[in-house]
Amino acid sequence: MKPISFEFILAFLIFTVILISCTKEKEKPPNIIIIFTDDQGYADLGCFGAQGFETPNIDKLASEGKKFTNFYVSEAVCSASRASLLTGCYAQRVNIRGALSAISFTGLHPDETTIANILKQKGYKTAIFGKWHLGHQPEFLPLNFGFDEYVGLLYSNDMWPVDYDGKSINDGYKGLYPTLCLNKDSTCVKEINNLKDQEDLTTLYTTKAVDFINRNKDNPFFLYFPHSMVHVPLAVSEKYKGKSEQGLYGDAMMEIDWSVGEVMKALEENGIDDNTLIIYASDNGPWLNFGNHGGSAIPLREGKGTAWEGGVRVPCVMKWADNIEPNSTSDEFITSLDILPTI
């Protein structure tokens, strides 16, 4: 019998290492985080030319990943845009039009398949912390669409019996809107009665997101993180109030940037940042009706509620170590509809 050669042993060891490596990769699919802001304009990130405030954490995300300059959402309004993101379908296809109100009796049909449904079938832990806005009746709640956990507002933060400034009671709204509630899973756990009650929403969502990451560091997870801000009425915690030159909108954007930094820190501390795909985008363009309480779409035309570029073209940044080239830019036309099939 011929002795086993050194070359054979070396080849066998290399093959074994590769096999083990591939097995580990299969055992640990990438974590996926989608951070979706509300009514943020194309120019409202430092890396997209923001004026009057800074977003160092999101800029860092861009420098470690890719900036997408031709990223579009399907509709320039909340519910329709979110339906397309989660289902990969045009909003009309799933019969979600415009922005569902606080007195709507419709929502995303429970038979529709979402990103969370797909990933849950593959062993992912799933959570949403933030604004849902795809129906607030029991059959339309997030836990019916593949999510294990939910904390947030079921629709926009201006759908309450208070005027646009978040302070004065608007008699015309009393019969139109019920009390705005912070929900946990399917239960209202806190009434939101004034602007002060909204000031800690970004911090609360972030705390929940970080806790979810910490608890699932050993599991593949999908975190959908749709902020209530920077939709009017703007609310920001004391730690960022008055911090920007732009005003309250800039303060709120700086707090969202802080939130992104906390998520990135949690990933790094748990040693899972290299195996996590992070997608950051907005649901539509800025609500220009509200002056400096809305964002900027410069150099694009118009904003939220229009079919012009400023309404549907939004800032987007993605990071996935070893898979997305760092400090890169893509001018290719892509949309939020592409995210589900890509995942």
CSV table of C-alpha atoms in Angstrom, one decimal:
chain,number,residue,atom,x,y,z
A,1,MET,CA,0.0,0.0,0.0
A,2,LYS,CA,1.4,3.4,-1.0
A,3,PRO,CA,1.9,5.9,1.8
A,4,ILE,CA,-0.5,8.9,1.8
A,5,SER,CA,1.3,11.9,0.3
A,6,PHE,CA,1.7,15.2,2.0
A,7,GLU,CA,-0.1,16.9,-1.0
A,8,PHE,CA,-3.1,14.6,-0.5
A,9,ILE,CA,-3.2,15.4,3.3
A,10,LEU,CA,-2.9,19.2,2.6
A,11,ALA,CA,-5.7,19.0,-0.1
A,12,PHE,CA,-7.9,17.1,2.3
A,13,LEU,CA,-7.4,19.6,5.1
A,14,ILE,CA,-8.1,22.6,2.8
A,15,PHE,CA,-11.3,20.9,1.6
A,16,THR,CA,-12.4,20.2,5.2
A,17,VAL,CA,-11.8,23.8,6.2
A,18,ILE,CA,-13.8,25.0,3.2
A,19,LEU,CA,-16.6,22.5,3.9
A,20,ILE,CA,-16.8,23.6,7.6
A,21,SER,CA,-16.7,27.3,6.5
A,22,CYS,CA,-19.6,26.7,4.1
A,23,THR,CA,-21.6,24.8,6.7
A,24,LYS,CA,-21.2,27.6,9.1
A,25,GLU,CA,-22.3,30.1,6.5
A,26,LYS,CA,-25.4,28.0,5.9
A,27,GLU,CA,-26.0,27.8,9.7
A,28,LYS,CA,-25.8,31.6,10.1
A,29,PRO,CA,-27.6,33.4,7.3
A,30,PRO,CA,-27.2,37.2,7.5
A,31,ASN,CA,-29.3,39.3,9.9
A,32,ILE,CA,-31.4,41.9,8.1
A,33,ILE,CA,-32.3,45.4,9.4
A,34,ILE,CA,-34.5,47.8,7.4
A,35,ILE,CA,-34.5,51.4,8.9
A,36,PHE,CA,-37.4,53.3,7.3
A,37,THR,CA,-37.9,57.0,8.2
A,38,ASP,CA,-41.1,58.9,7.6
A,39,ASP,CA,-41.2,61.9,5.2
A,40,GLN,CA,-37.5,62.4,5.0
A,41,GLY,CA,-36.3,64.3,2.0
A,42,TYR,CA,-33.6,63.3,-0.6
A,43,ALA,CA,-31.2,65.9,0.8
A,44,ASP,CA,-31.7,65.2,4.5
A,45,LEU,CA,-28.5,63.2,5.1
A,46,GLY,CA,-25.0,64.6,5.5
A,47,CYS,CA,-23.8,62.3,2.7
A,48,PHE,CA,-26.6,63.6,0.4
A,49,GLY,CA,-25.9,67.3,1.1
A,50,ALA,CA,-27.9,68.1,4.3
A,51,GLN,CA,-27.8,71.8,5.4
A,52,GLY,CA,-28.0,72.9,9.0
A,53,PHE,CA,-27.5,69.5,10.7
A,54,GLU,CA,-25.2,66.6,10.7
A,55,THR,CA,-25.7,62.8,10.4
A,56,PRO,CA,-22.3,61.3,11.3
A,57,ASN,CA,-23.6,57.8,12.0
A,58,ILE,CA,-25.5,57.4,8.8
A,59,ASP,CA,-22.6,58.9,6.9
A,60,LYS,CA,-20.4,56.3,8.5
A,61,LEU,CA,-22.9,53.7,7.3
A,62,ALA,CA,-22.5,55.1,3.8
A,63,SER,CA,-18.7,55.1,4.0
A,64,GLU,CA,-18.7,51.5,5.1
A,65,GLY,CA,-21.3,50.5,2.5
A,66,LYS,CA,-22.9,51.9,-0.6
A,67,LYS,CA,-24.9,55.1,-1.3
A,68,PHE,CA,-27.8,54.7,-3.8
A,69,THR,CA,-28.6,57.9,-5.6
A,70,ASN,CA,-31.4,56.6,-7.8
A,71,PHE,CA,-33.5,54.8,-5.2
A,72,TYR,CA,-37.3,55.1,-5.6
A,73,VAL,CA,-40.3,54.1,-3.5
A,74,SER,CA,-43.5,53.0,-5.3
A,75,GLU,CA,-45.7,55.9,-4.0
A,76,ALA,CA,-45.1,59.3,-2.4
A,77,VAL,CA,-47.3,58.5,0.6
A,78,CYS,CA,-47.1,56.4,3.7
A,79,SER,CA,-49.3,53.3,3.6
A,80,ALA,CA,-48.9,52.6,-0.1
A,81,SER,CA,-45.1,53.0,0.1
A,82,ARG,CA,-44.9,50.6,3.1
A,83,ALA,CA,-47.1,48.0,1.5
A,84,SER,CA,-44.8,47.9,-1.5
A,85,LEU,CA,-41.7,47.6,0.7
A,86,LEU,CA,-43.0,44.7,2.7
A,87,THR,CA,-44.7,42.8,-0.1
A,88,GLY,CA,-42.6,43.6,-3.1
A,89,CYS,CA,-45.8,44.5,-4.9
A,90,TYR,CA,-47.1,47.7,-6.4
A,91,ALA,CA,-49.5,49.2,-3.8
A,92,GLN,CA,-52.5,49.0,-6.1
A,93,ARG,CA,-51.8,45.2,-6.5
A,94,VAL,CA,-52.4,44.7,-2.8
A,95,ASN,CA,-55.2,47.3,-2.7
A,96,ILE,CA,-53.4,49.8,-0.4
A,97,ARG,CA,-53.9,53.4,-1.6
A,98,GLY,CA,-52.7,56.6,-0.1
A,99,ALA,CA,-52.5,56.8,3.7
A,100,LEU,CA,-54.9,54.8,5.8
A,101,SER,CA,-56.6,56.9,8.4
A,102,ALA,CA,-57.3,56.3,12.0
A,103,ILE,CA,-60.9,55.4,11.2
A,104,SER,CA,-60.1,53.1,8.2
A,105,PHE,CA,-61.6,49.6,8.3
A,106,THR,CA,-59.3,48.3,5.6
A,107,GLY,CA,-55.6,47.2,5.7
A,108,LEU,CA,-53.1,44.8,4.1
A,109,HIS,CA,-54.9,41.5,3.5
A,110,PRO,CA,-53.7,38.8,5.9
A,111,ASP,CA,-53.1,36.4,2.9
A,112,GLU,CA,-50.4,38.7,1.5
A,113,THR,CA,-46.8,37.6,2.0
A,114,THR,CA,-44.3,40.0,3.6
A,115,ILE,CA,-40.5,39.9,4.1
A,116,ALA,CA,-41.2,38.8,7.7
A,117,ASN,CA,-43.3,35.9,6.6
A,118,ILE,CA,-40.6,34.7,4.2
A,119,LEU,CA,-37.8,35.0,6.8
A,120,LYS,CA,-39.8,33.5,9.6
A,121,GLN,CA,-40.1,30.3,7.5
A,122,LYS,CA,-36.3,30.2,7.3
A,123,GLY,CA,-35.9,30.4,11.1
A,124,TYR,CA,-35.5,34.1,11.6
A,125,LYS,CA,-36.7,36.0,14.7
A,126,THR,CA,-38.7,39.0,13.5
A,127,ALA,CA,-39.7,42.3,15.0
A,128,ILE,CA,-41.0,45.7,14.1
A,129,PHE,CA,-40.5,48.8,16.3
A,130,GLY,CA,-42.1,52.0,15.0
A,131,LYS,CA,-44.9,53.0,12.7
A,132,TRP,CA,-47.0,50.3,11.0
A,133,HIS,CA,-49.7,52.1,9.0
A,134,LEU,CA,-51.0,49.1,7.1
A,135,GLY,CA,-54.3,48.7,9.1
A,136,HIS,CA,-55.1,49.0,12.8
A,137,GLN,CA,-58.1,46.6,12.9
A,138,PRO,CA,-57.2,43.3,14.7
A,139,GLU,CA,-56.8,41.3,11.5
A,140,PHE,CA,-54.4,43.8,10.0
A,141,LEU,CA,-51.9,44.0,12.9
A,142,PRO,CA,-48.1,43.2,12.5
A,143,LEU,CA,-48.2,39.9,14.3
A,144,ASN,CA,-50.5,38.6,11.5
A,145,PHE,CA,-47.8,39.2,9.0
A,146,GLY,CA,-44.8,37.2,10.3
A,147,PHE,CA,-43.6,39.5,13.1
A,148,ASP,CA,-42.9,38.0,16.5
A,149,GLU,CA,-42.9,41.4,18.3
A,150,TYR,CA,-44.3,44.9,17.9
A,151,VAL,CA,-44.1,48.2,19.7
A,152,GLY,CA,-45.1,51.4,18.1
A,153,LEU,CA,-47.9,53.5,16.6
A,154,LEU,CA,-50.3,51.9,14.2
A,155,TYR,CA,-50.6,54.9,12.0
A,156,SER,CA,-49.2,58.4,11.5
A,157,ASN,CA,-48.4,60.5,14.6
A,158,ASP,CA,-50.6,63.4,13.4
A,159,MET,CA,-53.8,61.2,13.3
A,160,TRP,CA,-55.0,62.4,16.7
A,161,PRO,CA,-57.5,65.0,18.0
A,162,VAL,CA,-54.8,67.7,18.2
A,163,ASP,CA,-53.9,70.4,15.6
A,164,TYR,CA,-50.8,70.4,13.4
A,165,ASP,CA,-48.7,72.2,16.0
A,166,GLY,CA,-49.1,69.2,18.4
A,167,LYS,CA,-50.5,71.4,21.2
A,168,SER,CA,-53.9,72.9,20.6
A,169,ILE,CA,-57.1,70.9,20.5
A,170,ASN,CA,-58.8,71.1,17.1
A,171,ASP,CA,-62.5,70.8,17.6
A,172,GLY,CA,-62.9,69.6,14.0
A,173,TYR,CA,-60.7,66.6,14.8
A,174,LYS,CA,-62.5,65.4,17.9
A,175,GLY,CA,-64.9,63.2,16.1
A,176,LEU,CA,-62.5,62.3,13.3
A,177,TYR,CA,-59.6,60.8,15.3
A,178,PRO,CA,-59.6,58.5,18.3
A,179,THR,CA,-56.9,58.8,21.0
A,180,LEU,CA,-53.5,58.0,19.6
A,181,CYS,CA,-52.0,54.9,21.3
A,182,LEU,CA,-48.6,53.3,21.7
A,183,ASN,CA,-49.2,49.6,21.1
A,184,LYS,CA,-47.4,46.5,22.2
A,185,ASP,CA,-48.3,43.6,20.0
A,186,SER,CA,-52.0,44.0,19.8
A,187,THR,CA,-52.6,46.1,23.0
A,188,CYS,CA,-52.7,49.8,23.6
A,189,VAL,CA,-50.2,50.3,26.5
A,190,LYS,CA,-50.1,54.1,26.6
A,191,GLU,CA,-52.2,57.0,25.4
A,192,ILE,CA,-50.4,59.7,23.4
A,193,ASN,CA,-52.3,62.9,24.4
A,194,ASN,CA,-49.8,65.7,23.6
A,195,LEU,CA,-46.5,66.5,21.9
A,196,LYS,CA,-44.6,65.8,25.1
A,197,ASP,CA,-45.8,62.2,25.0
A,198,GLN,CA,-44.2,61.9,21.5
A,199,GLU,CA,-40.8,63.3,22.5
A,200,ASP,CA,-39.4,59.9,23.6
A,201,LEU,CA,-40.7,57.8,20.7
A,202,THR,CA,-37.4,57.7,18.8
A,203,THR,CA,-35.6,56.8,22.1
A,204,LEU,CA,-38.2,54.1,22.9
A,205,TYR,CA,-38.0,52.5,19.5
A,206,THR,CA,-34.2,52.5,19.7
A,207,THR,CA,-34.2,50.9,23.1
A,208,LYS,CA,-36.5,48.1,21.9
A,209,ALA,CA,-34.4,47.6,18.7
A,210,VAL,CA,-31.1,47.3,20.7
A,211,ASP,CA,-32.7,44.9,23.2
A,212,PHE,CA,-34.0,42.8,20.3
A,213,ILE,CA,-30.5,42.6,18.8
A,214,ASN,CA,-28.9,41.7,22.1
A,215,ARG,CA,-31.5,38.9,22.7
A,216,ASN,CA,-31.0,37.5,19.2
A,217,LYS,CA,-27.3,37.7,18.6
A,218,ASP,CA,-27.1,33.9,18.2
A,219,ASN,CA,-30.1,33.7,15.9
A,220,PRO,CA,-30.7,35.1,12.4
A,221,PHE,CA,-33.1,38.0,12.8
A,222,PHE,CA,-35.1,40.5,10.8
A,223,LEU,CA,-35.6,43.9,12.4
A,224,TYR,CA,-38.0,46.3,10.6
A,225,PHE,CA,-37.4,49.7,12.2
A,226,PRO,CA,-39.9,52.3,10.7
A,227,HIS,CA,-39.5,55.6,12.7
A,228,SER,CA,-42.5,57.8,13.3
A,229,MET,CA,-40.2,60.8,12.7
A,230,VAL,CA,-39.7,63.1,10.8
A,231,HIS,CA,-43.4,63.2,10.1
A,232,VAL,CA,-45.1,66.2,11.6
A,233,PRO,CA,-45.8,67.0,14.4
A,234,LEU,CA,-42.1,66.9,15.1
A,235,ALA,CA,-41.1,65.7,18.5
A,236,VAL,CA,-37.6,65.3,19.9
A,237,SER,CA,-36.2,64.3,23.2
A,238,GLU,CA,-34.3,66.8,25.5
A,239,LYS,CA,-31.0,65.4,24.5
A,240,TYR,CA,-31.4,66.7,20.9
A,241,LYS,CA,-33.8,69.6,21.3
A,242,GLY,CA,-32.2,72.8,19.9
A,243,LYS,CA,-29.1,71.1,18.7
A,244,SER,CA,-29.3,71.9,15.0
A,245,GLU,CA,-29.0,75.1,13.1
A,246,GLN,CA,-31.9,74.0,10.9
A,247,GLY,CA,-34.5,73.9,13.7
A,248,LEU,CA,-36.8,71.2,15.1
A,249,TYR,CA,-36.6,69.1,11.9
A,250,GLY,CA,-32.8,69.1,12.1
A,251,ASP,CA,-33.0,68.1,15.8
A,252,ALA,CA,-35.3,65.2,14.9
A,253,MET,CA,-32.9,64.0,12.1
A,254,MET,CA,-30.0,64.2,14.5
A,255,GLU,CA,-31.8,62.0,16.9
A,256,ILE,CA,-32.6,59.5,14.2
A,257,ASP,CA,-28.9,59.5,13.4
A,258,TRP,CA,-28.1,58.8,17.0
A,259,SER,CA,-30.5,55.9,16.8
A,260,VAL,CA,-28.7,54.5,13.8
A,261,GLY,CA,-25.5,54.8,15.8
A,262,GLU,CA,-27.0,52.8,18.7
A,263,VAL,CA,-28.0,50.0,16.3
A,264,MET,CA,-24.5,49.9,14.8
A,265,LYS,CA,-23.0,49.8,18.2
A,266,ALA,CA,-25.2,46.9,19.4
A,267,LEU,CA,-24.2,44.9,16.3
A,268,GLU,CA,-20.5,45.6,16.9
A,269,GLU,CA,-20.7,44.8,20.6
A,270,ASN,CA,-22.3,41.5,19.8
A,271,GLY,CA,-19.8,40.6,17.1
A,272,ILE,CA,-22.4,40.4,14.3
A,273,ASP,CA,-21.9,43.6,12.4
A,274,ASP,CA,-20.1,41.8,9.6
A,275,ASN,CA,-23.0,39.4,9.1
A,276,THR,CA,-25.8,42.0,9.0
A,277,LEU,CA,-27.3,43.7,6.0
A,278,ILE,CA,-28.5,47.2,6.9
A,279,ILE,CA,-30.8,49.1,4.6
A,280,TYR,CA,-31.6,52.8,5.4
A,281,ALA,CA,-34.2,54.7,3.4
A,282,SER,CA,-37.3,56.9,3.6
A,283,ASP,CA,-40.9,56.0,2.9
A,284,ASN,CA,-41.3,59.1,0.6
A,285,GLY,CA,-40.1,62.6,0.1
A,286,PRO,CA,-40.5,65.7,2.4
A,287,TRP,CA,-43.8,67.2,3.4
A,288,LEU,CA,-43.1,70.6,2.0
A,289,ASN,CA,-46.4,72.1,3.2
A,290,PHE,CA,-44.9,72.6,6.7
A,291,GLY,CA,-42.0,74.9,5.8
A,292,ASN,CA,-38.9,74.3,7.9
A,293,HIS,CA,-40.8,71.5,9.8
A,294,GLY,CA,-40.5,69.5,6.6
A,295,GLY,CA,-37.3,68.4,4.9
A,296,SER,CA,-35.6,69.1,1.6
A,297,ALA,CA,-35.6,67.3,-1.7
A,298,ILE,CA,-33.0,69.6,-3.4
A,299,PRO,CA,-32.1,69.3,-6.2
A,300,LEU,CA,-35.3,67.4,-7.0
A,301,ARG,CA,-38.7,68.9,-7.7
A,302,GLU,CA,-41.6,68.9,-5.1
A,303,GLY,CA,-42.1,66.3,-2.3
A,304,LYS,CA,-44.5,64.1,-0.6
A,305,GLY,CA,-47.8,63.5,-2.3
A,306,THR,CA,-46.6,64.2,-5.8
A,307,ALA,CA,-45.3,62.1,-8.6
A,308,TRP,CA,-42.4,64.4,-9.2
A,309,GLU,CA,-38.9,63.1,-8.3
A,310,GLY,CA,-38.9,64.8,-4.9
A,311,GLY,CA,-41.9,62.7,-3.9
A,312,VAL,CA,-40.7,59.2,-4.8
A,313,ARG,CA,-36.9,59.4,-5.0
A,314,VAL,CA,-35.4,59.1,-1.6
A,315,PRO,CA,-32.0,58.7,0.1
A,316,CYS,CA,-30.8,55.1,0.5
A,317,VAL,CA,-27.7,53.6,2.1
A,318,MET,CA,-26.9,49.9,2.5
A,319,LYS,CA,-24.1,48.1,4.3
A,320,TRP,CA,-23.1,44.5,4.3
A,321,ALA,CA,-19.5,43.7,5.1
A,322,ASP,CA,-17.6,41.7,2.4
A,323,ASN,CA,-20.7,41.8,0.2
A,324,ILE,CA,-21.2,45.5,-0.5
A,325,GLU,CA,-18.1,47.5,-1.6
A,326,PRO,CA,-17.3,50.1,1.1
A,327,ASN,CA,-17.4,53.9,0.3
A,328,SER,CA,-19.1,53.2,-3.0
A,329,THR,CA,-22.0,54.8,-4.9
A,330,SER,CA,-24.6,53.3,-7.3
A,331,ASP,CA,-26.5,55.4,-9.8
A,332,GLU,CA,-28.5,52.4,-11.0
A,333,PHE,CA,-32.3,52.7,-10.9
A,334,ILE,CA,-33.6,50.5,-8.1
A,335,THR,CA,-36.8,50.6,-6.0
A,336,SER,CA,-38.2,49.5,-2.7
A,337,LEU,CA,-40.0,46.8,-4.7
A,338,ASP,CA,-36.6,45.2,-5.3
A,339,ILE,CA,-35.9,44.6,-1.6
A,340,LEU,CA,-38.2,41.6,-0.9
A,341,PRO,CA,-37.1,39.5,-4.0
A,342,THR,CA,-33.4,40.4,-3.3
A,343,ILE,CA,-33.7,39.2,0.3
